[in-house]
Short mmCIF file of C-alpha atoms in Angstrom, two decimals:
data_model
loop_
_atom_site.label_atom_id
_atom_site.label_comp_id
_atom_site.label_asym_id
_atom_site.label_seq_id
_atom_site.Cartn_x
_atom_site.Cartn_y
_atom_site.Cartn_z
CA MET E 19 0.00 0.00 0.00
CA ARG E 20 3.07 2.24 -0.05
CA GLY E 21 2.48 5.30 -2.16
CA VAL E 22 -1.28 5.11 -1.79
CA ALA E 23 -2.32 8.68 -1.09
CA VAL E 24 -4.79 10.16 1.28
CA GLY E 25 -6.58 11.77 -1.65
CA LEU E 26 -7.94 14.72 0.22
CA LEU E 27 -4.76 15.22 2.21
CA GLY E 28 -2.50 15.16 -0.84
CA LEU E 29 -4.68 17.67 -2.63
CA VAL E 30 -5.05 20.04 0.28
CA LEU E 31 -1.36 19.94 1.13
CA GLY E 32 -0.61 20.98 -2.42
CA LEU E 33 -3.05 23.85 -2.06
CA LEU E 34 -1.51 24.74 1.28
CA THR E 35 2.00 25.00 -0.20
CA TRP E 36 0.68 27.34 -2.91
CA ALA E 37 -1.18 29.43 -0.35
CA ILE E 38 1.90 29.81 1.82
CA ALA E 39 3.92 31.04 -1.13
CA MET E 40 1.30 33.73 -1.78
CA GLU E 41 0.82 34.72 1.88
CA PRO E 42 3.68 33.57 4.15
CA SER E 43 2.02 34.56 7.41
CA ALA E 44 -1.32 32.89 6.75
CA VAL E 45 -0.58 29.33 7.89
CA PRO E 46 2.48 27.73 9.53
CA SER E 47 4.55 25.91 6.93
CA PRO E 48 4.52 22.13 7.10
CA GLU E 49 7.73 20.16 7.23
CA ALA E 50 9.12 19.61 3.73
CA VAL E 51 7.94 16.17 2.71
CA ASP E 52 7.34 14.31 -0.51
CA ILE E 53 3.56 14.57 -0.89
CA PRO E 54 2.16 11.74 -3.01
CA ALA E 55 -0.32 12.56 -5.75
CA PRO E 56 -3.98 12.32 -4.74
CA GLU E 57 -5.67 9.11 -5.79
CA GLY E 58 -8.85 9.30 -3.73
CA ALA E 59 -7.59 6.74 -1.18
CA ASP E 60 -9.31 6.19 2.12
CA HIS E 61 -7.73 7.17 5.41
CA LEU E 62 -8.28 6.64 9.12
CA VAL E 63 -8.27 9.48 11.63
CA CYS E 64 -6.61 8.68 14.97
CA PRO E 65 -7.24 11.49 17.50
CA LEU E 66 -4.37 12.07 19.94
CA THR E 67 -4.62 13.63 23.38
CA ASP E 68 -2.24 15.24 25.86
CA PHE E 69 -2.07 12.59 28.55
CA ILE E 70 0.28 13.31 31.44
CA ARG E 71 1.27 9.70 31.04
CA SER E 72 2.71 9.34 27.57
CA ASP E 73 2.77 5.62 26.83
CA THR E 74 0.31 5.73 23.94
CA GLN E 75 0.45 3.30 21.03
CA VAL E 76 -1.46 2.88 17.79
CA ALA E 77 -2.22 -0.54 16.31
CA LEU E 78 -3.06 -0.99 12.64
CA MET E 79 -4.33 -3.79 10.49
CA ALA E 80 -5.16 -4.11 6.81
CA SER E 81 -6.52 -6.98 4.77
CA ARG E 82 -3.12 -7.48 3.16
CA GLY E 83 0.51 -6.73 3.96
CA GLY E 84 2.77 -3.99 2.65
CA SER E 85 3.19 -0.54 4.17
CA VAL E 86 1.06 2.53 4.81
CA ASP E 87 2.03 6.16 5.23
CA LEU E 88 1.45 8.02 8.48
CA TRP E 89 0.94 11.77 8.92
CA ASP E 90 1.29 13.85 12.06
CA VAL E 91 -1.17 16.76 11.98
CA SER E 92 -0.85 19.27 14.83
CA GLY E 93 -0.40 22.96 15.43
CA GLY E 94 -1.47 23.82 11.88
CA ALA E 95 1.29 21.74 10.28
CA TRP E 96 1.28 18.46 8.35
CA ALA E 97 4.39 16.31 8.66
CA SER E 98 5.28 12.81 7.57
CA PHE E 99 5.43 10.39 10.50
CA GLY E 100 7.05 7.70 8.40
CA GLU E 101 5.63 4.38 7.30
CA ALA E 102 4.02 1.49 9.10
CA ASP E 103 5.42 -1.75 7.72
CA LEU E 104 2.56 -4.23 7.84
CA GLY E 105 4.76 -7.10 6.67
CA ASP E 106 3.01 -10.23 5.50
CA THR E 107 0.53 -10.35 8.36
CA GLY E 108 -1.11 -6.98 7.74
CA GLY E 109 -0.50 -5.76 11.30
CA TRP E 110 1.70 -3.12 12.96
CA VAL E 111 1.97 -1.39 16.33
CA GLY E 112 4.03 1.66 17.26
CA GLU E 113 4.32 4.85 19.26
CA VAL E 114 2.34 7.96 18.34
CA PRO E 115 3.21 11.67 18.30
CA SER E 116 2.81 13.44 21.63
CA GLY E 117 0.31 16.16 22.44
CA LEU E 118 -3.01 17.17 20.90
CA GLY E 119 -3.29 16.33 17.24
CA VAL E 120 -4.19 13.65 14.74
CA LEU E 121 -2.34 10.70 13.30
CA LEU E 122 -3.66 10.13 9.78
CA VAL E 123 -3.28 6.60 8.47
CA GLU E 124 -3.46 5.95 4.74
CA SER E 125 -5.55 2.82 4.67
CA GLY E 126 -5.83 2.39 0.91
CA SER E 127 -8.84 0.78 -0.68
CA THR E 128 -8.80 -2.47 1.33
CA GLY E 129 -10.50 -3.19 4.64
CA SER E 130 -8.51 -1.81 7.54
CA GLY E 131 -8.82 -0.82 11.18
CA ALA E 132 -6.83 1.03 13.81
CA GLY E 133 -7.04 1.80 17.51
CA MET E 134 -5.23 3.59 20.32
CA THR E 135 -4.22 2.38 23.78
CA ASN E 136 -2.71 4.42 26.61
CA ASN E 137 -1.24 2.62 29.61
CA ALA E 138 -0.28 3.70 33.10
CA THR E 139 0.40 1.86 36.34
CA GLN E 140 -3.14 2.32 37.61
CA ALA E 141 -5.14 3.43 34.54
CA ILE E 142 -5.84 2.36 30.99
CA SER E 143 -7.64 3.98 28.07
CA SER E 144 -8.50 2.61 24.64
CA TRP E 145 -10.35 4.21 21.75
CA GLY E 146 -10.84 3.63 18.06
CA CYS E 147 -9.60 5.39 14.95
CA GLY E 148 -12.34 6.12 12.48
CA GLU E 149 -13.77 8.59 10.07
CA SER E 150 -14.04 12.31 10.23
CA SER E 151 -17.57 13.43 9.46
CA GLU E 152 -19.90 16.39 9.28
CA THR E 153 -21.91 14.87 12.17
CA LEU E 154 -20.49 12.92 15.11
CA MET E 155 -21.90 11.95 18.51
CA ALA E 156 -20.27 10.88 21.78
CA LEU E 157 -22.14 9.63 24.86
CA GLY E 158 -21.18 8.89 28.43
CA GLY E 159 -19.63 12.03 29.88
CA SER E 160 -20.21 13.23 33.44
CA THR E 161 -19.33 16.34 35.47
CA LEU E 162 -20.13 15.14 38.96
CA ALA E 163 -17.94 16.42 41.79
CA ASP E 164 -15.22 13.79 41.48
CA GLN E 165 -15.07 13.73 37.67
CA ARG E 166 -13.54 15.90 34.98
CA LEU E 167 -14.74 16.13 31.39
CA ASP E 168 -13.01 17.77 28.43
CA LEU E 169 -14.13 18.05 24.81
CA VAL E 170 -11.46 17.89 22.10
CA LEU E 171 -12.34 18.79 18.50
CA TYR E 172 -9.89 18.01 15.70
CA ASN E 173 -9.58 19.40 12.18
CA PRO E 174 -6.94 17.44 10.22
CA TYR E 175 -7.57 19.27 6.93
CA ILE E 176 -6.45 22.65 5.54
CA TRP E 177 -9.88 24.28 5.47
CA ASP E 178 -10.94 25.99 8.67
CA ALA E 179 -14.04 24.47 10.21
CA SER E 180 -16.81 25.72 12.44
CA ALA E 181 -18.41 23.10 14.66
CA ARG E 182 -21.94 23.57 15.92
CA VAL E 183 -22.07 21.80 19.30
CA GLU E 184 -25.25 20.51 20.90
CA ILE E 185 -25.11 19.02 24.40
CA ILE E 186 -27.84 17.00 26.07
CA SER E 187 -28.01 15.77 29.65
CA GLU E 188 -30.55 14.44 32.10
CA LEU E 189 -31.93 17.99 32.01
CA GLY E 190 -32.61 17.79 28.26
CA GLU E 191 -31.08 20.26 25.81
CA ASP E 192 -28.18 21.70 27.79
CA THR E 193 -25.78 23.63 25.56
CA PRO E 194 -24.17 26.72 27.13
CA PRO E 195 -24.34 29.71 24.76
CA ASN E 196 -20.55 30.09 24.59
CA LEU E 197 -20.12 26.49 23.37
CA GLN E 198 -22.75 26.46 20.64
CA GLU E 199 -20.23 27.37 17.94
CA ILE E 200 -16.53 26.41 18.17
CA PHE E 201 -13.99 27.47 15.54
CA VAL E 202 -11.39 24.81 14.70
CA ALA E 203 -8.55 26.11 12.56
CA ALA E 204 -7.03 23.99 9.82
CA GLY E 205 -4.68 21.33 11.11
CA LYS E 206 -5.38 22.13 14.75
CA ALA E 207 -7.28 20.83 17.76
CA VAL E 208 -9.34 22.73 20.32
CA LYS E 209 -9.72 21.48 23.89
CA VAL E 210 -12.58 22.82 26.03
CA SER E 211 -13.35 22.01 29.66
CA LEU E 212 -17.01 21.17 30.23
CA ASP E 213 -16.76 21.15 34.04
CA GLU E 214 -17.45 24.80 34.71
CA PRO E 215 -20.28 25.48 32.24
CA LEU E 216 -21.97 22.12 32.92
CA ARG E 217 -21.39 21.45 36.57
CA LEU E 218 -22.89 18.40 38.33
CA ARG E 219 -24.41 16.64 35.34
CA ARG E 220 -24.86 12.92 35.88
CA SER E 221 -24.79 12.07 32.18
CA LEU E 222 -23.90 14.04 29.07
CA GLY E 223 -24.10 13.41 25.35
CA LEU E 224 -22.69 15.63 22.64
CA ARG E 225 -23.21 16.17 18.93
CA ALA E 226 -20.85 18.16 16.73
CA THR E 227 -21.92 19.26 13.25
CA SER E 228 -19.20 20.91 11.19
CA SER E 229 -19.52 23.24 8.23
CA PRO E 230 -17.51 23.57 6.13
CA GLY E 231 -15.30 20.52 6.30
CA LYS E 232 -15.24 17.54 8.65
CA VAL E 233 -14.01 17.12 12.21
CA ALA E 234 -13.16 14.34 14.65
CA LEU E 235 -13.86 14.49 18.38
CA LEU E 236 -13.07 12.90 21.72
CA LEU E 237 -14.54 13.31 25.17
CA GLN E 238 -11.79 12.89 27.75
CA GLN E 239 -13.35 11.70 31.00
CA THR E 240 -11.49 11.18 34.29
CA GLY E 241 -12.88 9.75 37.50
CA ASN E 242 -12.48 6.85 39.94
CA GLY E 243 -8.72 7.10 39.35
CA ASP E 244 -9.20 6.04 35.71
CA THR E 245 -9.49 7.84 32.36
CA ALA E 246 -11.91 7.04 29.54
CA MET E 247 -11.51 8.36 26.00
CA ILE E 248 -14.89 8.43 24.26
CA GLU E 249 -14.65 8.77 20.49
CA GLY E 250 -17.25 10.53 18.44
CA VAL E 251 -18.98 8.15 16.02
CA ILE E 252 -21.38 8.38 13.12
CA PRO E 253 -25.00 7.56 14.04
CA HIS E 254 -26.37 4.26 12.76
CA THR E 255 -29.63 2.32 12.87
CA ASP E 256 -28.23 -0.90 14.41
CA TRP E 257 -26.00 -1.27 17.47
CA TRP E 258 -24.82 -4.37 19.33
CA LEU E 259 -23.46 -4.19 22.85
CA PRO E 260 -21.99 -7.25 24.54
CA VAL E 261 -22.19 -6.60 28.28
CA PRO E 262 -18.80 -7.37 29.86
CA ASP E 263 -18.25 -8.71 33.36
CA LEU E 264 -15.67 -6.34 34.87
CA GLY E 265 -16.28 -7.21 38.50
CA GLN E 266 -18.39 -5.03 40.78
CA ALA E 267 -19.24 -2.46 38.12
CA GLU E 268 -22.41 -0.43 37.78
CA THR E 269 -23.29 -0.51 34.08
CA TYR E 270 -25.45 1.97 32.16
CA LEU E 271 -26.95 1.76 28.68
CA LEU E 272 -26.78 5.11 26.87
CA MET E 273 -28.73 6.11 23.76
CA ALA E 274 -29.26 9.36 21.86
CA SER E 275 -29.85 10.63 18.34
CA PRO E 276 -29.10 13.83 16.42
CA SER E 277 -32.54 13.64 14.80
CA GLY E 278 -34.72 16.70 15.09
CA SER E 279 -37.82 14.55 14.74
CA SER E 280 -39.26 11.74 16.84
CA PHE E 281 -38.91 8.12 15.71
CA THR E 282 -39.29 4.60 17.07
CA TYR E 283 -36.50 2.48 18.55
CA ARG E 284 -36.31 -1.00 20.05
CA VAL E 285 -34.09 -2.68 22.63
CA ASP E 286 -33.62 -6.47 22.56
CA LEU E 287 -31.91 -8.30 25.42
CA MET E 288 -29.77 -11.42 25.33
CA THR E 289 -29.86 -13.16 28.68
CA GLU E 290 -28.48 -16.33 30.19
CA THR E 291 -31.92 -17.89 29.74
CA GLY E 292 -32.73 -16.66 26.25
CA LEU E 293 -33.55 -13.73 24.00
CA ILE E 294 -36.08 -11.06 24.98
CA VAL E 295 -37.24 -9.35 21.79
CA GLY E 296 -38.65 -5.86 22.13
CA PHE E 297 -37.98 -5.49 25.85
CA VAL E 298 -38.28 -1.78 25.11
CA GLU E 299 -40.21 -0.38 22.15
CA ASP E 300 -40.68 3.33 22.46
CA GLU E 301 -40.64 6.70 20.78
CA TYR E 302 -37.44 8.72 20.82
CA LEU E 303 -38.03 12.44 21.40
CA PRO E 304 -35.64 15.08 19.99
CA GLY E 305 -33.05 16.26 22.51
CA GLN E 306 -33.48 13.18 24.69
CA LEU E 307 -30.58 11.36 26.38
CA ILE E 308 -31.63 7.90 27.50
CA GLU E 309 -29.65 6.40 30.38
CA THR E 310 -30.73 3.11 31.96
CA ARG E 311 -29.02 1.13 34.71
CA LEU E 312 -28.66 -2.47 33.65
CA SER E 313 -29.66 -3.41 37.19
CA GLU E 314 -33.17 -2.32 36.12
CA PHE E 315 -33.17 -4.98 33.40
CA PRO E 316 -33.91 -8.67 33.98
CA ASP E 317 -31.11 -10.66 35.63
CA GLY E 318 -28.43 -12.25 33.51
CA VAL E 319 -28.25 -9.77 30.60
CA THR E 320 -25.22 -10.63 28.45
CA GLY E 321 -25.90 -8.56 25.34
CA ILE E 322 -28.06 -5.72 24.03
CA GLY E 323 -29.32 -4.93 20.56
CA VAL E 324 -30.57 -1.46 19.69
CA SER E 325 -32.39 -0.81 16.41
CA SER E 326 -34.10 2.32 15.18
CA THR E 327 -35.78 3.79 12.13
CA VAL E 328 -33.40 6.78 12.23
CA GLY E 329 -29.68 6.90 13.00
CA MET E 330 -28.72 7.04 16.68
CA VAL E 331 -25.78 6.08 18.94
CA ALA E 332 -25.78 3.47 21.71
CA GLY E 333 -23.00 2.76 24.21
CA LEU E 334 -22.14 1.55 27.70
CA ARG E 335 -20.65 3.24 30.75
CA LEU E 336 -19.13 1.01 33.46
CA GLU E 337 -18.17 2.44 36.86
CA GLY E 338 -16.61 0.79 39.87
CA GLU E 339 -13.75 0.99 42.36
CA GLY E 340 -10.87 2.32 40.26
CA LEU E 341 -12.87 1.69 37.07
CA LEU E 342 -14.26 4.02 34.44
CA ALA E 343 -14.88 2.42 31.04
CA VAL E 344 -17.06 4.16 28.44
CA GLY E 345 -17.57 3.56 24.75
CA PRO E 346 -19.99 3.05 21.89
CA GLY E 347 -21.07 -0.46 20.98
CA ALA E 348 -20.39 -2.25 17.72
CA ARG E 349 -22.03 -0.52 14.76
CA GLY E 350 -23.68 -3.35 12.84
CA THR E 351 -22.28 -6.85 12.31
CA SER E 352 -19.48 -8.39 10.26
CA ALA E 353 -17.85 -11.76 9.66
CA ARG E 354 -14.34 -10.36 10.31
CA TRP E 355 -13.13 -8.11 13.12
CA PHE E 356 -9.78 -6.66 14.15
CA LEU E 357 -9.12 -5.89 17.81
CA PRO E 358 -6.39 -3.23 17.62
CA GLY E 359 -4.39 -2.59 20.77
CA ALA E 360 -5.51 -5.77 22.52
CA GLY E 361 -2.05 -7.26 22.06
CA ASP E 362 -0.16 -9.60 24.34
CA ASN E 363 0.42 -7.88 27.69
CA GLU E 364 0.76 -9.88 30.90
CA GLU E 365 -0.16 -6.83 32.99
CA ARG E 366 -3.66 -6.63 31.47
CA LEU E 367 -6.59 -9.00 31.22
CA ASN E 368 -7.80 -8.67 27.63
CA VAL E 369 -11.12 -10.29 26.75
CA ALA E 370 -13.04 -10.39 23.47
CA TRP E 371 -16.82 -10.43 23.85
CA LEU E 372 -18.32 -12.23 20.86
CA LEU E 373 -22.01 -11.60 20.20
CA ASN E 374 -24.02 -13.80 17.84
CA PRO E 375 -27.40 -12.22 17.04
CA SER E 376 -28.52 -14.97 14.67
CA GLY E 377 -30.75 -17.94 15.34
CA LEU E 378 -27.97 -20.42 14.45
CA PRO E 379 -24.61 -21.25 16.10
CA VAL E 380 -21.58 -19.52 14.58
CA SER E 381 -18.05 -20.96 14.38
CA VAL E 382 -15.32 -18.44 15.15
CA SER E 383 -11.54 -18.45 14.78
CA VAL E 384 -9.51 -16.07 16.96
CA SER E 385 -5.83 -15.54 16.10
CA GLY E 386 -2.99 -13.18 16.90
CA VAL E 387 -1.82 -10.90 14.10
CA ALA E 388 1.76 -12.17 13.97
CA GLU E 389 4.05 -14.45 11.99
CA GLY E 390 3.34 -18.08 12.81
CA ALA E 391 0.35 -17.23 14.99
CA PHE E 392 -2.06 -20.05 15.62
CA SER E 393 -5.82 -19.92 15.84
CA PHE E 394 -8.22 -20.90 18.57
CA ASN E 395 -11.63 -22.10 17.42
CA VAL E 396 -14.83 -21.61 19.40
CA THR E 397 -18.56 -21.82 18.75
CA ILE E 398 -21.03 -19.12 19.78
CA SER E 399 -24.50 -20.41 20.51
CA SER E 400 -27.42 -18.71 18.81
CA GLU E 401 -28.53 -15.36 20.21
CA SER E 402 -25.84 -15.27 22.87
CA VAL E 403 -22.53 -13.72 23.93
CA LEU E 404 -19.31 -15.68 24.44
CA PRO E 405 -16.32 -14.18 26.33
CA PHE E 406 -12.89 -15.22 25.03
CA ASP E 407 -9.77 -14.65 27.14
CA LEU E 408 -7.19 -13.37 24.66
CA GLY E 409 -4.47 -14.42 27.09
CA ARG E 410 -5.00 -17.94 25.78
CA LEU E 411 -3.15 -16.78 22.67
CA SER E 412 -0.40 -14.93 24.56
CA GLY E 413 3.30 -15.24 23.94
CA LEU E 414 2.99 -15.25 20.17
CA ALA E 415 5.20 -12.25 19.42
CA GLU E 416 6.57 -9.04 20.81
CA ASP E 417 4.57 -5.91 20.09
CA LEU E 418 1.53 -7.88 19.00
CA PRO E 419 -0.79 -5.29 17.36
CA GLY E 420 -3.95 -7.17 18.18
CA TYR E 421 -6.15 -10.09 17.22
CA LEU E 422 -8.24 -11.12 14.26
CA VAL E 423 -11.69 -12.66 14.67
CA ASP E 424 -13.04 -14.64 11.69
CA ALA E 425 -16.55 -16.10 11.77
CA ASP E 426 -18.69 -18.13 9.38
CA GLY E 427 -21.58 -15.78 10.08
CA GLU E 428 -22.27 -12.16 10.99
CA ILE E 429 -21.30 -11.30 14.58
CA ALA E 430 -20.47 -8.22 16.67
CA VAL E 431 -17.30 -7.89 18.77
CA VAL E 432 -16.06 -5.57 21.50
CA TRP E 433 -13.02 -6.07 23.70
CA THR E 434 -12.16 -5.00 27.21
CA SER E 435 -8.84 -4.52 28.93
CA GLN E 436 -8.46 -4.46 32.70
CA LEU E 437 -5.61 -3.99 35.17
CA ASP E 438 -5.24 -5.57 38.62
CA SER E 439 -6.14 -2.16 40.05
CA GLY E 440 -9.60 -2.51 38.51
CA ALA E 441 -9.06 0.16 35.85
CA GLY E 442 -10.32 -0.85 32.44
CA SER E 443 -11.52 0.12 29.01
CA TYR E 444 -14.36 -0.87 26.66
CA VAL E 445 -13.92 -0.47 22.92
CA ALA E 446 -15.61 -1.86 19.83
CA GLY E 447 -13.64 -3.95 17.37
CA SER E 448 -12.98 -2.73 13.85
CA PRO E 449 -14.81 -4.58 11.06
CA VAL E 450 -12.28 -5.32 8.30
CA ASP E 451 -14.27 -7.07 5.56
#
C-alpha cells in the first residue's frame, strides 16, 4: 500500500504549499515532505490527546501486507510520520506523536482498522480510529464532583471548520451559549473544559456538526482514578453491545440521536436464559438522552441490541472501584473483526466479547496478528454472547498489534482490557471485511 495517497490530504497539502507562497504569514509551513499525488484513497483518523502519562500506542491492520504512510497533523502543520510496515501479516503497532493532534493513516482501498491504547500503572484507556464526518456523537460524559470532562475537537484538513455543538443531559437540551459554535482552525485541535459550564451533570451526550469541512472528536473523562476516552462516532440504525463482566461495576446503557424529529426504537436483550425481543419499544423524542441502569433490566443480561428507524448512537458506561470504562457499541455486524491494541500484555486482562445475534450457532476463529500465529476455534450459541480470554493466545510475538476474529456468520465484537487495580476500558472492534 506504499504510495497510496490520502486523496484529500494530498490535494489540500498541495493547495496549502501554494497558499503559503502567496501569503507567508497565513498558515504555519509544514515540514518539507514528498507529498504523493492524490488518488482518492481512504484514510483513518486517529485522534491524539495530551495525557500526562505518555505511553500511547497505535495498532493498525489491513486486509493485506505492505506498508502505509502516516501523517502527524498538529499545530497547523502536516508532517510525515514515516511508514508502518505491515509485513506479510497486515498488522503493525508503534508509538504515536505526543500532544493534541491527529495521526492520519493511509488505509488504501482495502479493509482496515486502527485503535489507540494508553497505559499507566493504575489506569488504561483505549479508543478507536475512524472517520471524520460532518456529524459525530459521543455519549457517556459526566461532570459530577469527582469527575472531569473535556471536549477535544480536531480538524486534520487545511480548510478551517466551524463546529456547531449541541449538548444533552438528564436535564434535556443543555448547551451553554458560549459552546454552541466552536472554531477549529485547519490542522489544529481545540480542547474545552465542560466542568465549569456544565457542573454536576450525571450524564452528558454531545453532537458536533461541522460546516464547512469535517471534524473528529473525543470526550476525555477522568474519574475513579481512571481515564476514559470516548470517540465521536457516526449515528447508525443498528448497534450491538456485549455486556462485559468487569467485577463489581455499575453498568449503564446510553442512547441518543441527532434527529430533530421523533422516531421509534427497540431494545432487545440477550440473557443467560434466552432472547427477549422488544424489551423496550418506544418513541425517541428530539433532545433526549436515554440512560438506563442495567440493574433495572432482567437478571443475567449478556448482550443488548438497539435498532431504530433513524440513526442514533448506543453505548455503555461502566463504573466501579478504580474503574471508568465508556464507549460506543459495535455498529452493525461483520464476519471479520480486528481488535487493535488488545495485544499480548501480561499486565492486562484482555477479553473479546463475541455476540451472535442470529438464530444459528456460529463458528469463530480467533488468532494473533503475527508471523506463525495459531488460531483458537470456538462456537457461539445462537442469540448469545461468548467471552474469550485473549491471554489464551499470549506469547505469540513481541509488540503484537492485536487479534483477528473470523466467523462463518455475521457477529459483533467488543473487547475489554483491565488492570489488577480494577481500571479498564471498553472499545468496539474494527470490522475489516
